[in-house]
CSV table of C-alpha atoms in Angstrom, one decimal:
chain,number,residue,atom,x,y,z
A,1,ASN,CA,10.0,-17.4,2.8
A,2,ALA,CA,10.3,-15.6,-0.2
A,3,GLY,CA,8.4,-12.2,-0.3
A,4,VAL,CA,5.6,-11.4,-3.0
A,5,MET,CA,6.1,-12.0,-6.2
A,6,GLN,CA,4.8,-9.8,-9.1
A,7,ASN,CA,5.7,-10.3,-12.8
A,8,PRO,CA,6.3,-9.1,-15.1
A,9,ARG,CA,8.6,-6.0,-13.8
A,10,HIS,CA,8.0,-3.8,-16.7
A,11,LEU,CA,4.9,-4.3,-19.8
A,12,VAL,CA,4.6,-2.5,-22.9
A,13,ARG,CA,1.2,-3.1,-24.8
A,14,ARG,CA,0.1,-1.1,-27.3
A,15,ARG,CA,-3.5,0.3,-27.3
A,16,GLY,CA,-6.3,-2.1,-27.8
A,17,GLN,CA,-4.0,-4.8,-26.4
A,18,GLU,CA,-4.8,-7.1,-23.3
A,19,ALA,CA,-2.5,-6.6,-20.2
A,20,ARG,CA,-2.0,-9.9,-17.7
A,21,LEU,CA,-0.3,-8.9,-14.4
A,22,ARG,CA,0.6,-11.7,-12.1
A,23,CYS,CA,1.3,-12.1,-8.3
A,24,SER,CA,2.1,-14.6,-6.3
A,25,PRO,CA,1.3,-14.1,-2.6
A,26,MET,CA,3.7,-15.1,0.2
A,27,LYS,CA,3.6,-18.8,1.5
A,28,GLY,CA,0.7,-18.8,3.6
A,29,HIS,CA,-1.3,-15.9,2.8
A,30,SER,CA,-4.6,-16.4,1.1
A,31,HIS,CA,-5.6,-12.9,1.1
A,32,VAL,CA,-4.3,-10.5,-2.1
A,33,TYR,CA,-5.1,-7.0,-2.7
A,34,TRP,CA,-4.0,-4.9,-6.0
A,35,TYR,CA,-3.6,-1.1,-6.1
A,36,ARG,CA,-2.7,1.3,-8.6
A,37,GLN,CA,-0.7,4.1,-8.5
A,38,LEU,CA,-0.3,6.9,-11.1
A,39,PRO,CA,3.2,9.1,-11.0
A,40,GLU,CA,3.5,11.2,-8.0
A,41,GLU,CA,0.1,10.1,-6.6
A,42,GLY,CA,-0.8,7.9,-3.9
A,43,LEU,CA,-2.0,4.1,-4.3
A,44,LYS,CA,-5.4,3.3,-5.0
A,45,PHE,CA,-7.2,0.3,-4.1
A,46,MET,CA,-8.7,-1.7,-6.6
A,47,VAL,CA,-9.9,-5.3,-5.8
A,48,TYR,CA,-9.5,-7.6,-2.7
A,49,LEU,CA,-9.4,-11.6,-3.1
A,50,GLN,CA,-9.5,-14.7,-1.0
A,51,LYS,CA,-8.7,-17.5,-2.7
A,52,GLU,CA,-11.2,-18.0,-5.4
A,53,ASN,CA,-13.7,-15.2,-4.2
A,54,ILE,CA,-13.7,-11.6,-5.1
A,55,ILE,CA,-14.5,-10.1,-1.2
A,56,ASP,CA,-14.2,-6.3,-2.4
A,57,GLU,CA,-14.1,-4.8,-6.2
A,58,SER,CA,-15.1,-1.3,-5.2
A,59,GLY,CA,-12.2,0.2,-6.8
A,60,MET,CA,-12.1,-1.8,-9.9
A,61,PRO,CA,-13.0,0.2,-12.9
A,62,LYS,CA,-16.7,-1.4,-14.5
A,63,GLU,CA,-15.3,-2.2,-17.8
A,64,ARG,CA,-12.4,-4.0,-19.2
A,65,PHE,CA,-10.5,-4.7,-15.6
A,66,SER,CA,-10.8,-8.0,-14.1
A,67,ALA,CA,-9.4,-9.8,-11.4
A,68,GLU,CA,-9.1,-13.6,-10.1
A,69,PHE,CA,-7.1,-15.9,-7.6
A,70,PRO,CA,-7.7,-19.2,-8.4
A,71,LYS,CA,-7.3,-22.3,-6.0
A,72,GLU,CA,-4.1,-22.9,-8.1
A,73,GLY,CA,-1.4,-20.3,-9.2
A,74,PRO,CA,-1.0,-16.7,-8.9
A,75,SER,CA,-3.6,-13.8,-8.8
A,76,ILE,CA,-4.1,-12.3,-12.0
A,77,LEU,CA,-5.5,-8.8,-12.7
A,78,ARG,CA,-6.3,-8.6,-16.5
A,79,ILE,CA,-6.6,-5.4,-18.4
A,80,GLN,CA,-8.5,-5.6,-21.7
A,81,GLN,CA,-8.3,-3.0,-24.6
A,82,VAL,CA,-5.8,-1.2,-22.7
A,83,VAL,CA,-5.5,3.0,-23.3
A,84,ARG,CA,-2.8,5.0,-22.4
A,85,GLY,CA,-4.6,5.9,-19.1
A,86,ASP,CA,-4.0,2.7,-18.2
A,87,SER,CA,-0.3,3.4,-17.9
A,88,ALA,CA,0.5,2.9,-14.1
A,89,ALA,CA,2.3,0.9,-11.7
A,90,TYR,CA,-0.1,-1.9,-10.4
A,91,PHE,CA,1.1,-3.3,-6.9
A,92,CYS,CA,-0.4,-6.3,-5.4
A,93,ALA,CA,-0.4,-7.1,-1.4
A,94,SER,CA,-1.0,-10.1,0.4
A,95,SER,CA,-1.8,-10.5,4.1
A,96,PRO,CA,-1.4,-13.8,6.7
A,97,ASP,CA,-4.5,-15.8,6.9
A,98,GLU,CA,-5.1,-15.1,10.6
A,99,GLY,CA,-6.4,-11.5,10.6
A,100,GLY,CA,-6.5,-9.0,13.8
A,101,ALA,CA,-4.8,-6.2,14.9
A,102,ASN,CA,-1.1,-7.2,13.5
A,103,THR,CA,-2.6,-8.2,10.1
A,104,GLU,CA,0.4,-6.5,8.1
A,105,ALA,CA,0.1,-6.3,4.5
A,106,PHE,CA,3.3,-7.3,2.4
A,107,PHE,CA,3.7,-5.2,-1.3
A,108,GLY,CA,5.3,-6.7,-4.3
A,109,GLN,CA,7.7,-4.8,-6.5
A,110,GLY,CA,4.8,-3.8,-8.7
A,111,THR,CA,4.5,-4.0,-12.5
A,112,ARG,CA,4.9,-1.1,-14.6
A,113,LEU,CA,2.4,-1.0,-17.5
A,114,THR,CA,3.0,1.3,-20.0
A,115,VAL,CA,0.6,1.9,-23.1
A,116,VAL,CA,1.6,3.5,-26.6
B,1,LEU,CA,-12.8,4.3,6.9
B,2,ALA,CA,-11.2,7.0,9.1
B,3,LYS,CA,-9.8,9.4,6.6
B,4,THR,CA,-6.3,11.1,7.1
B,5,THR,CA,-4.4,14.1,6.9
B,6,GLN,CA,-1.2,14.6,6.2
B,7,PRO,CA,1.6,17.4,5.5
B,8,ILE,CA,2.3,17.0,1.7
B,9,SER,CA,6.2,17.2,2.0
B,10,MET,CA,8.6,17.7,4.6
B,11,ASP,CA,12.5,18.4,4.2
B,12,SER,CA,15.1,17.4,6.7
B,13,TYR,CA,18.6,17.0,6.9
B,14,GLU,CA,20.9,13.8,7.8
B,15,GLY,CA,21.1,13.4,11.3
B,16,GLN,CA,17.9,15.0,12.5
B,17,GLU,CA,14.9,13.8,14.0
B,18,VAL,CA,11.6,14.0,11.4
B,19,ASN,CA,8.4,13.9,13.2
B,20,ILE,CA,5.5,13.5,11.0
B,21,THR,CA,1.8,14.0,12.1
B,22,CYS,CA,-1.2,12.8,11.0
B,23,SER,CA,-4.7,13.7,11.5
B,24,HIS,CA,-7.6,11.2,11.6
B,25,ASN,CA,-10.4,13.1,13.6
B,26,ASN,CA,-13.1,10.3,13.0
B,27,ILE,CA,-10.8,7.8,14.0
B,28,ALA,CA,-13.6,4.6,15.2
B,29,THR,CA,-13.0,2.8,18.8
B,30,ASN,CA,-11.6,-0.4,16.9
B,31,ASP,CA,-9.3,1.2,14.3
B,32,TYR,CA,-5.6,1.1,14.6
B,33,ILE,CA,-3.0,3.3,12.8
B,34,THR,CA,-0.6,2.1,11.0
B,35,TRP,CA,2.4,4.1,8.7
B,36,TYR,CA,4.1,2.6,5.7
B,37,GLN,CA,7.1,3.9,4.1
B,38,GLN,CA,7.3,3.9,0.0
B,39,PHE,CA,10.5,4.3,-1.5
B,40,PRO,CA,10.7,5.3,-5.2
B,41,SER,CA,9.6,2.0,-7.7
B,42,GLN,CA,9.3,0.2,-5.0
B,43,GLY,CA,5.8,-1.0,-3.0
B,44,PRO,CA,5.1,0.2,0.2
B,45,ARG,CA,6.5,-1.2,3.3
B,46,PHE,CA,5.1,-1.8,6.9
B,47,ILE,CA,6.9,0.7,9.7
B,48,ILE,CA,5.1,0.3,12.6
B,49,GLN,CA,1.2,0.1,13.9
B,50,GLY,CA,-0.4,1.4,17.2
B,51,TYR,CA,-3.6,1.6,19.1
B,52,LYS,CA,-2.7,4.3,21.8
B,53,THR,CA,0.2,5.8,23.5
B,54,LYS,CA,3.6,5.1,22.8
B,55,VAL,CA,4.6,2.0,20.2
B,56,THR,CA,8.4,2.0,19.4
B,57,ASN,CA,10.5,-0.4,17.1
B,58,GLU,CA,14.1,-0.4,15.8
B,59,VAL,CA,12.9,1.9,13.0
B,60,ALA,CA,10.5,4.2,14.3
B,61,SER,CA,8.3,5.4,16.9
B,62,LEU,CA,4.5,6.0,17.0
B,63,PHE,CA,3.0,8.7,19.4
B,64,ILE,CA,-0.6,8.5,19.8
B,65,PRO,CA,-2.5,11.0,22.3
B,66,ALA,CA,-5.0,10.1,24.5
B,67,ASP,CA,-8.1,11.2,22.2
B,68,ARG,CA,-6.6,9.3,19.1
B,69,LYS,CA,-7.6,12.1,17.1
B,70,SER,CA,-3.8,12.5,15.5
B,71,SER,CA,-0.4,10.5,15.3
B,72,THR,CA,3.4,11.4,14.9
B,73,LEU,CA,5.5,9.1,13.4
B,74,SER,CA,9.2,10.1,14.7
B,75,LEU,CA,12.3,8.8,12.8
B,76,PRO,CA,15.3,9.2,15.1
B,77,ARG,CA,18.4,10.7,13.0
B,78,VAL,CA,17.6,10.1,9.5
B,79,SER,CA,19.6,9.2,6.9
B,80,LEU,CA,19.5,9.8,2.7
B,81,SER,CA,18.2,6.5,2.7
B,82,ASP,CA,15.0,7.7,4.6
B,83,THR,CA,13.9,9.8,1.7
B,84,ALA,CA,10.6,8.3,0.7
B,85,VAL,CA,7.0,9.0,1.0
B,86,TYR,CA,5.5,7.9,4.2
B,87,TYR,CA,1.7,6.8,4.3
B,88,CYS,CA,-0.7,7.1,7.4
B,89,LEU,CA,-3.7,4.4,7.4
B,90,VAL,CA,-6.2,3.9,9.9
B,91,GLY,CA,-8.4,0.6,9.8
B,92,ARG,CA,-9.8,-1.7,12.3
B,93,ASN,CA,-8.2,-4.3,14.3
B,94,THR,CA,-10.4,-7.4,13.2
B,95,GLY,CA,-10.8,-9.1,10.7
B,96,PHE,CA,-9.1,-8.3,6.7
B,97,GLN,CA,-10.1,-4.6,4.9
B,98,LYS,CA,-8.7,-3.1,2.3
B,99,LEU,CA,-6.0,-0.6,3.0
B,100,VAL,CA,-6.8,2.9,2.2
B,101,PHE,CA,-3.7,5.3,1.0
B,102,GLY,CA,-4.0,9.2,1.2
B,103,THR,CA,-1.5,11.3,-0.9
B,104,GLY,CA,1.3,10.7,1.9
B,105,THR,CA,4.2,12.8,3.4
B,106,ARG,CA,7.5,13.1,0.9
B,107,LEU,CA,10.3,13.3,3.2
B,108,LEU,CA,13.2,14.8,1.7
B,109,VAL,CA,16.6,14.3,3.6
B,110,SER,CA,19.2,16.1,2.5
B,111,PRO,CA,23.1,15.8,3.4
């Protein structure tokens, strides 16, 4: 069972371009979370999705950022018109369909976005 | 979600036992305590989870006093490869919810 797969691992975009970050959860996981981490800081929650539904997007900036988790295919975090401040590591995590006390989240290796 | 407070950093030497304490004064009845480990340039990794008293696995032990307002992650005989950031999280034990990470504790293990 492969772990959470994120691609690309590194992404360079010029200011004003669009960035698309992909996350394939572990097999059997239908819950996906996106986090952003700036250098030397902790992870900041962005959005929580369950197949085709956004459950909690309280950490998403109001503009330029969007996320989806279609019925088929990976979850996508899209950043439009990127700015230098968007440069960060973006981590995706997934958790199994059964919830409760033992709901461990599994994280991917992250996508490092650099805006030049 | 209960807020957590941890030391910003800790230093240790190979072979020593390291104890990292986390304060969570507002922990709720249904909240569990979970610790994650993050190496540079990698995503966090689950270490251990507990509700009360003591939990032990092959990696660490977690000590939780009766009032549950704090918890201590214990790493026995650390090695250089244990250098990482350790995060303490608190959240309910049912359903799904976002994980809220604080700044974590940066552990540096030296030879």
